[in-house]
Amino acid sequence: MRKIARMKNISDRKANQLWNTLNEREKKEFEEAWVANPSQKKIVGSWEKFSTPETLWEHCFPDSAFNDGNFRTWLSGITTSLEDYLSYLRFTVDPFHKQLYFIRRIKKETPVPLLTSYLEQTDRQFSQSPRCDADFLQLKHQFLKEKQEISVTRLNQRKSFSAEINSCRTEAEYVEYLSWALNVLNDSQIHKEKEEGCEIDLIKIRTIFSSPYLHSNPLLKAYSLLYKLLVGESIQPGQIEKILADHPDMAEDRITGDFYRLLFNYSIRTSIKDKGPGTLQSICAFVPKGIDHQYFSPQNHLPSIVYLSLMRAGCFVYSPHQLKKWKQAYLPQLHPDNAEFGEKFSELCIAYAGEEFEKISQEFPSKISSKIPRGFWTKYKIMLIESHFFAGDLDRAEKGIESLNRWLRRNTELPSSMRNVIFEKLTLVSMLLKTWRTPKESEFKEALRKSKLPFAHTLFFNQYMDRYSF
């Protein structure tokens, strides 16, 4: 008989992984209404605080010795209950899913007048809905097939819905394919490599772009614009943001959330090389809406990179007043581990937007002991260096340049695109330092003109030259 290995931790168990897909409201509902066994209820109420079965058992059942068999049995029961609860959520959250199964259930035995009434009611619901995502269109396609069958078998009608059925199926296929293509492009641009079997069919893409659905389906239109951005084409500024604003209910929240995350990833990559303020303004336009609708954090905490990126973008194109409003609304949503640096970085951005450079130079520490998200330490240090310049504290600026150069040489895990930008920025800052001490303005201006720095980095130099009449 095979010996079962003792469970070492809870985090990699199926029950815990399913539990982590729930938000706080759903966790509370599950614990209160879906767990009947008292022992299971104790485990569910406490397991986020403990990493091993033994420590969790000791907390829940202090008067009894750990029993691996009982623990596995209770955990298995919790897993089954979670599977049932997640299925229930999926069924009840989408009224069209529910209505389709209802029609299927009543189509054979229900009296014709009542069946006709329900059929017309469901038809109106599908026709009047603003949704146009692939899941919705697939449900609509299935309903139209049910409607066709009922018309023939129960209503004795010979009307054909085949054109509408085929059109709905094609539209769903186009939306689903373009969504898949966007994810493939996003992954390939992050990891710089393509997975086997993930080649995008360019002929199909051209077919989608020339289809009439592109004009009638706003989600498909938004997908097409983001696709063009990802492959390097230019589009009119604000087009995507306008679609998102004009059609807030065009898809389920989880689908809209996926789109927001793709757009955010693109914006962050683009901000590294953008020569104008457009990308920063775009981030400030769509990110707050995404946070407010919990598109970036469907579970518990707002990802720190989203919040910090918004504050940094905002400090270049918005007033301190707006940044203070964002801080008040969004800082509490960060994970406690990121709250300390989030607070410090927020105050830095607010002071920077208000041009309080002497305050920054004198009061903000050059070293922070709290946990810092990857890439944001360099942004913090660069903003400090720039503030030292504006405050006239050139010695501190020079020390900051040397410190950041040493840090960059030691920490090679940063993406090469980000490292290259920072190294080029530091080279120009060093030139500016020498220009200040020995007049070589023309050399510096020529180097700045030839640089490939993004807008957020060149803005400092332009402001500095304007302030000191270079």
Short mmCIF file of C-alpha atoms in Angstrom, two decimals:
data_model
loop_
_atom_site.label_atom_id
_atom_site.label_comp_id
_atom_site.label_asym_id
_atom_site.label_seq_id
_atom_site.Cartn_x
_atom_site.Cartn_y
_atom_site.Cartn_z
CA MET A 1 0.00 0.00 0.00
CA ARG A 2 1.41 3.40 -1.02
CA LYS A 3 2.22 5.66 1.90
CA ILE A 4 0.73 9.15 1.63
CA ALA A 5 3.30 11.89 2.26
CA ARG A 6 2.46 14.33 5.01
CA MET A 7 1.16 17.68 3.80
CA LYS A 8 3.92 20.29 4.22
CA ASN A 9 2.07 23.53 3.56
CA ILE A 10 -1.38 24.87 2.79
CA SER A 11 -0.64 27.49 0.12
CA ASP A 12 -0.21 25.01 -2.74
CA ARG A 13 -3.37 23.03 -1.95
CA LYS A 14 -6.28 23.23 -4.35
CA ALA A 15 -8.63 24.63 -1.69
CA ASN A 16 -6.34 27.55 -0.87
CA GLN A 17 -5.76 28.39 -4.53
CA LEU A 18 -9.51 28.44 -5.20
CA TRP A 19 -10.02 30.53 -2.06
CA ASN A 20 -7.60 33.16 -3.38
CA THR A 21 -9.76 33.71 -6.47
CA LEU A 22 -12.52 35.17 -4.25
CA ASN A 23 -12.80 38.80 -3.21
CA GLU A 24 -13.51 39.81 0.39
CA ARG A 25 -17.29 39.87 -0.02
CA GLU A 26 -17.32 36.43 -1.63
CA LYS A 27 -15.04 34.98 1.07
CA LYS A 28 -17.42 36.20 3.75
CA GLU A 29 -20.46 34.81 1.91
CA PHE A 30 -18.76 31.45 1.38
CA GLU A 31 -17.71 31.14 5.02
CA GLU A 32 -21.14 32.09 6.35
CA ALA A 33 -23.44 30.26 3.91
CA TRP A 34 -21.51 27.46 2.22
CA VAL A 35 -19.56 25.80 5.04
CA ALA A 36 -21.79 23.82 7.40
CA ASN A 37 -19.28 21.54 9.14
CA PRO A 38 -18.07 23.29 12.37
CA SER A 39 -14.51 21.96 11.98
CA GLN A 40 -14.32 23.10 8.35
CA LYS A 41 -15.70 26.51 9.36
CA LYS A 42 -12.89 26.91 11.92
CA ILE A 43 -10.28 26.06 9.28
CA VAL A 44 -11.69 28.45 6.67
CA GLY A 45 -11.90 31.25 9.22
CA SER A 46 -8.23 30.97 10.16
CA TRP A 47 -6.17 29.44 7.34
CA GLU A 48 -4.90 32.72 5.86
CA LYS A 49 -2.90 33.29 9.07
CA PHE A 50 -0.96 30.00 9.00
CA SER A 51 1.29 28.28 6.46
CA THR A 52 1.42 24.67 7.73
CA PRO A 53 -1.35 22.22 8.62
CA GLU A 54 0.10 21.65 12.10
CA THR A 55 0.11 25.33 13.11
CA LEU A 56 -3.40 25.81 11.72
CA TRP A 57 -4.63 22.71 13.60
CA GLU A 58 -3.04 23.89 16.83
CA HIS A 59 -4.85 27.22 16.50
CA CYS A 60 -8.24 25.70 15.60
CA PHE A 61 -8.14 22.61 17.85
CA PRO A 62 -5.72 23.34 20.71
CA ASP A 63 -7.01 20.47 22.87
CA SER A 64 -6.39 17.65 20.35
CA ALA A 65 -3.31 16.24 18.63
CA PHE A 66 -2.84 16.85 14.90
CA ASN A 67 -4.61 14.23 12.76
CA ASP A 68 -3.42 14.27 9.13
CA GLY A 69 -6.30 12.07 7.91
CA ASN A 70 -9.01 14.24 9.45
CA PHE A 71 -7.33 17.39 8.16
CA ARG A 72 -7.22 16.03 4.60
CA THR A 73 -10.88 14.97 4.82
CA TRP A 74 -11.98 18.41 5.99
CA LEU A 75 -9.82 20.15 3.37
CA SER A 76 -11.32 17.93 0.66
CA GLY A 77 -14.80 18.94 1.81
CA ILE A 78 -13.85 22.61 1.70
CA THR A 79 -12.51 22.13 -1.85
CA THR A 80 -15.79 20.57 -2.99
CA SER A 81 -17.78 23.41 -1.40
CA LEU A 82 -15.54 26.00 -3.11
CA GLU A 83 -16.03 24.31 -6.50
CA ASP A 84 -19.81 24.39 -5.96
CA TYR A 85 -19.72 28.03 -4.84
CA LEU A 86 -17.61 29.17 -7.81
CA SER A 87 -19.99 27.36 -10.20
CA TYR A 88 -22.91 29.06 -8.46
CA LEU A 89 -21.25 32.47 -8.82
CA ARG A 90 -20.62 31.95 -12.53
CA PHE A 91 -24.21 30.88 -13.07
CA THR A 92 -25.86 33.67 -11.08
CA VAL A 93 -23.57 36.56 -12.04
CA ASP A 94 -24.57 36.29 -15.72
CA PRO A 95 -28.37 36.58 -16.20
CA PHE A 96 -28.07 35.47 -19.83
CA HIS A 97 -26.43 32.20 -18.80
CA LYS A 98 -29.28 31.61 -16.38
CA GLN A 99 -31.97 32.57 -18.89
CA LEU A 100 -30.56 30.28 -21.59
CA TYR A 101 -30.69 27.24 -19.29
CA PHE A 102 -34.18 28.25 -18.20
CA ILE A 103 -35.39 28.27 -21.83
CA ARG A 104 -33.78 24.87 -22.42
CA ARG A 105 -35.56 23.46 -19.37
CA ILE A 106 -39.08 24.66 -20.27
CA LYS A 107 -39.05 24.29 -24.07
CA LYS A 108 -40.72 20.87 -24.23
CA GLU A 109 -43.48 20.81 -21.60
CA THR A 110 -44.48 24.46 -21.08
CA PRO A 111 -47.76 25.60 -22.74
CA VAL A 112 -47.13 27.43 -25.99
CA PRO A 113 -48.47 30.87 -24.90
CA LEU A 114 -46.26 30.91 -21.81
CA LEU A 115 -43.25 29.57 -23.75
CA THR A 116 -43.76 32.25 -26.41
CA SER A 117 -43.87 34.93 -23.72
CA TYR A 118 -40.60 33.75 -22.17
CA LEU A 119 -39.00 33.45 -25.61
CA GLU A 120 -39.91 37.03 -26.52
CA GLN A 121 -38.73 38.28 -23.13
CA THR A 122 -35.35 36.58 -23.52
CA ASP A 123 -35.05 37.84 -27.10
CA ARG A 124 -35.56 41.42 -25.89
CA GLN A 125 -32.97 40.98 -23.15
CA PHE A 126 -30.35 39.81 -25.63
CA SER A 127 -31.24 42.48 -28.21
CA GLN A 128 -31.20 45.39 -25.76
CA SER A 129 -28.06 44.43 -23.87
CA PRO A 130 -25.02 46.72 -24.40
CA ARG A 131 -22.69 43.73 -24.00
CA CYS A 132 -20.72 42.58 -27.03
CA ASP A 133 -17.99 40.33 -25.59
CA ALA A 134 -17.34 36.81 -26.89
CA ASP A 135 -19.02 35.06 -23.93
CA PHE A 136 -22.20 37.06 -24.42
CA LEU A 137 -22.22 36.52 -28.19
CA GLN A 138 -21.72 32.76 -27.74
CA LEU A 139 -24.70 32.66 -25.33
CA LYS A 140 -26.73 34.69 -27.82
CA HIS A 141 -25.73 32.27 -30.58
CA GLN A 142 -26.92 29.31 -28.47
CA PHE A 143 -30.18 31.10 -27.67
CA LEU A 144 -30.85 31.78 -31.36
CA LYS A 145 -30.37 28.08 -32.08
CA GLU A 146 -32.85 27.24 -29.31
CA LYS A 147 -35.25 29.82 -30.74
CA GLN A 148 -34.96 28.23 -34.19
CA GLU A 149 -35.68 24.76 -32.80
CA ILE A 150 -38.65 25.94 -30.71
CA SER A 151 -40.11 27.83 -33.70
CA VAL A 152 -40.14 24.62 -35.73
CA THR A 153 -41.03 21.98 -33.11
CA ARG A 154 -43.43 23.89 -30.84
CA LEU A 155 -44.69 26.96 -32.69
CA ASN A 156 -45.06 25.33 -36.13
CA GLN A 157 -43.25 28.24 -37.80
CA ARG A 158 -40.96 27.83 -40.77
CA LYS A 159 -39.06 31.08 -40.33
CA SER A 160 -35.27 30.62 -40.60
CA PHE A 161 -32.84 32.36 -38.27
CA SER A 162 -29.78 30.85 -39.93
CA ALA A 163 -28.36 34.20 -41.17
CA GLU A 164 -28.60 35.72 -37.67
CA ILE A 165 -27.19 32.55 -36.10
CA ASN A 166 -24.19 32.48 -38.46
CA SER A 167 -23.56 36.21 -38.07
CA CYS A 168 -23.57 35.95 -34.27
CA ARG A 169 -21.20 32.98 -34.35
CA THR A 170 -18.78 34.82 -36.68
CA GLU A 171 -18.83 37.98 -34.54
CA ALA A 172 -18.11 35.93 -31.39
CA GLU A 173 -15.25 34.16 -33.18
CA TYR A 174 -13.72 37.50 -34.27
CA VAL A 175 -13.90 39.02 -30.77
CA GLU A 176 -12.42 35.89 -29.20
CA TYR A 177 -9.62 35.63 -31.77
CA LEU A 178 -8.58 39.28 -31.49
CA SER A 179 -8.58 39.02 -27.69
CA TRP A 180 -6.31 35.97 -27.96
CA ALA A 181 -4.02 37.77 -30.44
CA LEU A 182 -3.66 40.73 -28.06
CA ASN A 183 -2.55 38.45 -25.25
CA VAL A 184 -0.04 36.71 -27.55
CA LEU A 185 1.41 40.10 -28.59
CA ASN A 186 1.54 41.31 -25.00
CA ASP A 187 3.33 38.15 -23.80
CA SER A 188 5.81 38.22 -26.67
CA GLN A 189 6.68 41.87 -25.97
CA ILE A 190 7.22 41.14 -22.27
CA HIS A 191 9.20 37.91 -22.68
CA LYS A 192 10.73 38.72 -26.11
CA GLU A 193 9.87 35.27 -27.42
CA LYS A 194 6.90 33.47 -28.91
CA GLU A 195 5.48 30.25 -27.60
CA GLU A 196 5.17 27.36 -30.02
CA GLY A 197 1.74 27.26 -31.64
CA CYS A 198 1.06 30.95 -30.95
CA GLU A 199 1.50 32.35 -34.46
CA ILE A 200 -1.06 35.04 -35.28
CA ASP A 201 -2.95 34.53 -38.55
CA LEU A 202 -2.47 37.88 -40.31
CA ILE A 203 -4.98 37.02 -43.02
CA LYS A 204 -7.62 36.49 -40.35
CA ILE A 205 -6.62 39.77 -38.68
CA ARG A 206 -7.12 41.62 -41.99
CA THR A 207 -10.50 39.90 -42.42
CA ILE A 208 -11.57 41.06 -38.95
CA PHE A 209 -10.38 44.62 -39.61
CA SER A 210 -12.41 44.81 -42.83
CA SER A 211 -15.57 43.28 -41.33
CA PRO A 212 -18.75 45.32 -40.59
CA TYR A 213 -18.61 44.13 -36.95
CA LEU A 214 -15.72 46.53 -36.37
CA HIS A 215 -18.21 49.42 -36.62
CA SER A 216 -21.08 47.84 -34.67
CA ASN A 217 -19.10 46.18 -31.87
CA PRO A 218 -17.25 48.72 -29.64
CA LEU A 219 -15.23 46.02 -27.84
CA LEU A 220 -13.96 44.68 -31.15
CA LYS A 221 -13.12 48.25 -32.19
CA ALA A 222 -11.18 48.81 -28.94
CA TYR A 223 -9.36 45.50 -29.44
CA SER A 224 -8.42 46.52 -33.00
CA LEU A 225 -7.01 49.88 -31.87
CA LEU A 226 -4.93 48.26 -29.12
CA TYR A 227 -3.70 45.66 -31.63
CA LYS A 228 -2.52 48.47 -33.92
CA LEU A 229 -0.70 50.10 -31.01
CA LEU A 230 1.01 46.83 -30.06
CA VAL A 231 2.28 46.26 -33.61
CA GLY A 232 3.61 49.82 -33.84
CA GLU A 233 0.90 51.62 -35.81
CA SER A 234 -0.22 55.08 -34.75
CA ILE A 235 -3.80 55.92 -33.84
CA GLN A 236 -5.55 59.13 -32.84
CA PRO A 237 -4.86 59.98 -29.16
CA GLY A 238 -7.73 59.25 -26.84
CA GLN A 239 -9.62 56.92 -29.20
CA ILE A 240 -9.41 53.92 -26.88
CA GLU A 241 -10.19 55.97 -23.77
CA LYS A 242 -13.27 57.40 -25.54
CA ILE A 243 -14.60 53.91 -26.36
CA LEU A 244 -14.08 52.83 -22.75
CA ALA A 245 -15.90 55.95 -21.52
CA ASP A 246 -18.78 55.72 -24.04
CA HIS A 247 -19.38 51.98 -23.56
CA PRO A 248 -18.74 51.13 -19.89
CA ASP A 249 -21.04 48.07 -20.02
CA MET A 250 -19.84 46.52 -23.27
CA ALA A 251 -18.40 43.46 -21.49
CA GLU A 252 -18.30 41.63 -18.18
CA ASP A 253 -16.00 43.25 -15.62
CA ARG A 254 -13.41 40.46 -15.85
CA ILE A 255 -13.14 40.93 -19.65
CA THR A 256 -12.97 44.73 -19.39
CA GLY A 257 -10.37 44.23 -16.64
CA ASP A 258 -8.23 42.11 -18.96
CA PHE A 259 -8.40 44.88 -21.57
CA TYR A 260 -7.40 47.54 -19.02
CA ARG A 261 -4.43 45.46 -17.90
CA LEU A 262 -3.27 44.99 -21.51
CA LEU A 263 -3.60 48.74 -22.13
CA PHE A 264 -1.71 49.48 -18.90
CA ASN A 265 1.14 47.10 -19.83
CA TYR A 266 1.40 48.76 -23.24
CA SER A 267 1.40 52.27 -21.71
CA ILE A 268 4.16 51.43 -19.24
CA ARG A 269 6.35 49.95 -22.00
CA THR A 270 5.67 52.95 -24.24
CA SER A 271 6.40 55.51 -21.52
CA ILE A 272 10.03 54.30 -21.57
CA LYS A 273 10.46 55.64 -25.12
CA ASP A 274 7.66 58.19 -25.66
CA LYS A 275 9.00 61.62 -26.67
CA GLY A 276 5.81 63.51 -25.75
CA PRO A 277 3.37 63.75 -22.82
CA GLY A 278 0.71 61.66 -24.60
CA THR A 279 1.37 58.36 -22.83
CA LEU A 280 1.54 59.98 -19.39
CA GLN A 281 -1.76 61.77 -20.05
CA SER A 282 -3.27 58.50 -21.25
CA ILE A 283 -2.21 56.70 -18.05
CA CYS A 284 -3.79 59.49 -15.99
CA ALA A 285 -7.00 59.20 -18.03
CA PHE A 286 -7.75 55.49 -17.91
CA VAL A 287 -5.95 54.16 -14.82
CA PRO A 288 -8.19 55.94 -12.22
CA LYS A 289 -11.29 54.55 -13.94
CA GLY A 290 -9.76 51.08 -13.92
CA ILE A 291 -8.96 51.36 -10.21
CA ASP A 292 -12.43 52.69 -9.37
CA HIS A 293 -14.05 49.71 -11.12
CA GLN A 294 -11.53 47.28 -9.55
CA TYR A 295 -10.34 46.16 -12.99
CA PHE A 296 -6.73 46.05 -11.76
CA SER A 297 -7.53 44.42 -8.43
CA PRO A 298 -10.52 42.09 -8.69
CA GLN A 299 -9.45 40.40 -5.45
CA ASN A 300 -7.96 42.19 -2.46
CA HIS A 301 -5.16 44.71 -3.05
CA LEU A 302 -4.29 47.22 -5.75
CA PRO A 303 -1.01 46.22 -7.46
CA SER A 304 1.66 48.68 -6.36
CA ILE A 305 2.95 49.17 -9.92
CA VAL A 306 -0.47 50.53 -11.00
CA TYR A 307 -0.68 53.05 -8.18
CA LEU A 308 2.97 54.16 -8.32
CA SER A 309 2.86 54.51 -12.12
CA LEU A 310 -0.24 56.70 -11.86
CA MET A 311 1.36 58.97 -9.26
CA ARG A 312 4.60 59.29 -11.24
CA ALA A 313 2.78 60.02 -14.51
CA GLY A 314 0.56 62.51 -12.73
CA CYS A 315 3.45 64.49 -11.24
CA PHE A 316 4.51 65.51 -14.78
CA VAL A 317 1.09 66.47 -16.18
CA TYR A 318 -1.21 67.20 -13.20
CA SER A 319 -1.38 69.53 -10.20
CA PRO A 320 -0.48 68.51 -6.62
CA HIS A 321 -4.18 68.83 -5.74
CA GLN A 322 -5.11 66.00 -8.14
CA LEU A 323 -2.28 63.81 -6.85
CA LYS A 324 -3.46 64.34 -3.27
CA LYS A 325 -6.96 63.17 -4.27
CA TRP A 326 -5.53 60.02 -5.88
CA LYS A 327 -3.38 59.35 -2.83
CA GLN A 328 -6.33 59.68 -0.47
CA ALA A 329 -8.49 57.39 -2.62
CA TYR A 330 -5.99 54.72 -3.71
CA LEU A 331 -3.08 54.48 -1.25
CA PRO A 332 -5.22 52.55 1.31
CA GLN A 333 -5.84 49.88 -1.35
CA LEU A 334 -2.15 48.84 -1.48
CA HIS A 335 -0.92 45.72 0.26
CA PRO A 336 0.47 46.58 3.74
CA ASP A 337 3.94 45.48 2.56
CA ASN A 338 3.93 48.27 -0.05
CA ALA A 339 2.18 50.95 2.01
CA GLU A 340 5.31 52.58 3.49
CA PHE A 341 7.09 53.12 0.18
CA GLY A 342 3.76 54.03 -1.45
CA GLU A 343 3.32 56.80 1.14
CA LYS A 344 6.87 58.12 0.66
CA PHE A 345 6.72 57.96 -3.16
CA SER A 346 3.31 59.70 -3.15
CA GLU A 347 4.64 62.58 -1.05
CA LEU A 348 7.66 62.85 -3.36
CA CYS A 349 5.43 63.06 -6.45
CA ILE A 350 3.14 65.65 -4.82
CA ALA A 351 6.10 67.81 -3.82
CA TYR A 352 7.69 67.38 -7.27
CA ALA A 353 4.46 68.45 -9.01
CA GLY A 354 4.37 71.51 -6.76
CA GLU A 355 8.05 72.27 -7.50
CA GLU A 356 8.95 72.08 -3.81
CA PHE A 357 12.49 71.08 -4.74
CA GLU A 358 14.24 72.47 -1.66
CA LYS A 359 11.87 70.52 0.57
CA ILE A 360 12.57 67.33 -1.39
CA SER A 361 16.32 67.91 -1.37
CA GLN A 362 16.42 68.47 2.39
CA GLU A 363 13.69 66.18 3.75
CA PHE A 364 13.49 63.07 1.58
CA PRO A 365 15.90 60.24 2.48
CA SER A 366 18.30 58.83 -0.11
CA LYS A 367 17.84 55.35 1.42
CA ILE A 368 14.60 53.61 2.31
CA SER A 369 14.42 50.38 4.28
CA SER A 370 10.87 49.37 3.31
CA LYS A 371 9.94 46.95 0.52
CA ILE A 372 10.20 48.66 -2.89
CA PRO A 373 8.62 47.36 -6.15
CA ARG A 374 11.15 46.60 -8.88
CA GLY A 375 12.06 49.61 -10.99
CA PHE A 376 10.64 52.25 -8.66
CA TRP A 377 13.80 52.68 -6.61
CA THR A 378 15.48 54.15 -9.72
CA LYS A 379 12.53 56.50 -10.31
CA TYR A 380 12.68 57.66 -6.69
CA LYS A 381 16.44 58.28 -6.88
CA ILE A 382 16.24 60.14 -10.20
CA MET A 383 13.52 62.46 -8.88
CA LEU A 384 15.73 63.16 -5.85
CA ILE A 385 18.74 63.94 -8.09
CA GLU A 386 16.64 66.31 -10.22
CA SER A 387 15.33 68.04 -7.08
CA HIS A 388 18.90 68.51 -5.81
CA PHE A 389 19.68 70.28 -9.09
CA PHE A 390 16.65 72.56 -8.90
CA ALA A 391 17.46 73.33 -5.26
CA GLY A 392 21.05 74.23 -6.22
CA ASP A 393 22.53 71.44 -4.10
CA LEU A 394 24.98 70.17 -6.74
CA ASP A 395 27.12 68.17 -4.30
CA ARG A 396 24.12 66.03 -3.32
CA ALA A 397 23.18 65.69 -6.97
CA GLU A 398 26.67 64.40 -7.79
CA LYS A 399 26.60 61.92 -4.90
CA GLY A 400 23.16 60.75 -6.02
CA ILE A 401 24.44 60.11 -9.56
CA GLU A 402 27.39 58.08 -8.28
CA SER A 403 25.17 56.09 -5.89
CA LEU A 404 22.60 55.24 -8.57
CA ASN A 405 25.31 54.24 -11.07
CA ARG A 406 26.77 51.83 -8.50
CA TRP A 407 23.33 50.42 -7.74
CA LEU A 408 22.57 49.84 -11.43
CA ARG A 409 25.84 47.99 -12.00
CA ARG A 410 25.07 45.67 -9.07
CA ASN A 411 21.41 45.05 -9.93
CA THR A 412 21.26 43.48 -13.36
CA GLU A 413 17.69 42.15 -13.05
CA LEU A 414 16.13 45.36 -14.42
CA PRO A 415 14.94 45.10 -18.06
CA SER A 416 17.60 46.27 -20.50
CA SER A 417 15.27 48.92 -21.98
CA MET A 418 14.86 50.51 -18.55
CA ARG A 419 18.58 50.24 -17.73
CA ASN A 420 19.55 51.89 -21.03
CA VAL A 421 17.20 54.83 -20.41
CA ILE A 422 18.55 55.37 -16.90
CA PHE A 423 22.19 55.14 -17.98
CA GLU A 424 21.58 57.66 -20.77
CA LYS A 425 19.74 59.92 -18.33
CA LEU A 426 22.62 59.78 -15.84
CA THR A 427 25.13 60.53 -18.60
CA LEU A 428 23.21 63.67 -19.54
CA VAL A 429 22.79 64.67 -15.89
CA SER A 430 26.55 64.33 -15.43
CA MET A 431 27.07 66.51 -18.51
CA LEU A 432 24.68 69.07 -17.05
CA LEU A 433 26.67 69.06 -13.83
CA LYS A 434 29.88 69.77 -15.76
CA THR A 435 28.10 72.38 -17.89
CA TRP A 436 27.08 74.21 -14.74
CA ARG A 437 30.62 74.26 -13.41
CA THR A 438 32.37 74.89 -16.74
CA PRO A 439 30.29 76.59 -19.47
CA LYS A 440 29.74 74.01 -22.22
CA GLU A 441 26.12 74.73 -22.99
CA SER A 442 26.29 73.97 -26.71
CA GLU A 443 27.78 70.49 -26.12
CA PHE A 444 25.08 69.65 -23.62
CA LYS A 445 22.22 70.91 -25.83
CA GLU A 446 23.51 68.88 -28.77
CA ALA A 447 23.72 65.74 -26.61
CA LEU A 448 20.18 66.32 -25.35
CA ARG A 449 18.91 66.84 -28.90
CA LYS A 450 20.41 63.50 -30.00
CA SER A 451 19.24 61.58 -26.93
CA LYS A 452 16.52 58.94 -27.13
CA LEU A 453 15.10 59.71 -23.70
CA PRO A 454 11.31 59.64 -23.14
CA PHE A 455 9.34 62.77 -22.33
CA ALA A 456 9.30 62.20 -18.55
CA HIS A 457 13.11 62.29 -18.50
CA THR A 458 13.73 65.15 -20.96
CA LEU A 459 11.18 67.37 -19.19
CA PHE A 460 13.64 67.90 -16.33
CA PHE A 461 16.36 69.19 -18.66
CA ASN A 462 14.01 71.52 -20.52
CA GLN A 463 12.63 72.95 -17.28
CA TYR A 464 16.14 73.37 -15.92
CA MET A 465 17.33 75.21 -19.02
CA ASP A 466 14.25 77.48 -18.95
CA ARG A 467 14.75 78.25 -15.28
CA TYR A 468 18.42 79.16 -15.61
CA SER A 469 18.22 80.68 -19.12
CA PHE A 470 20.57 78.28 -20.90
#
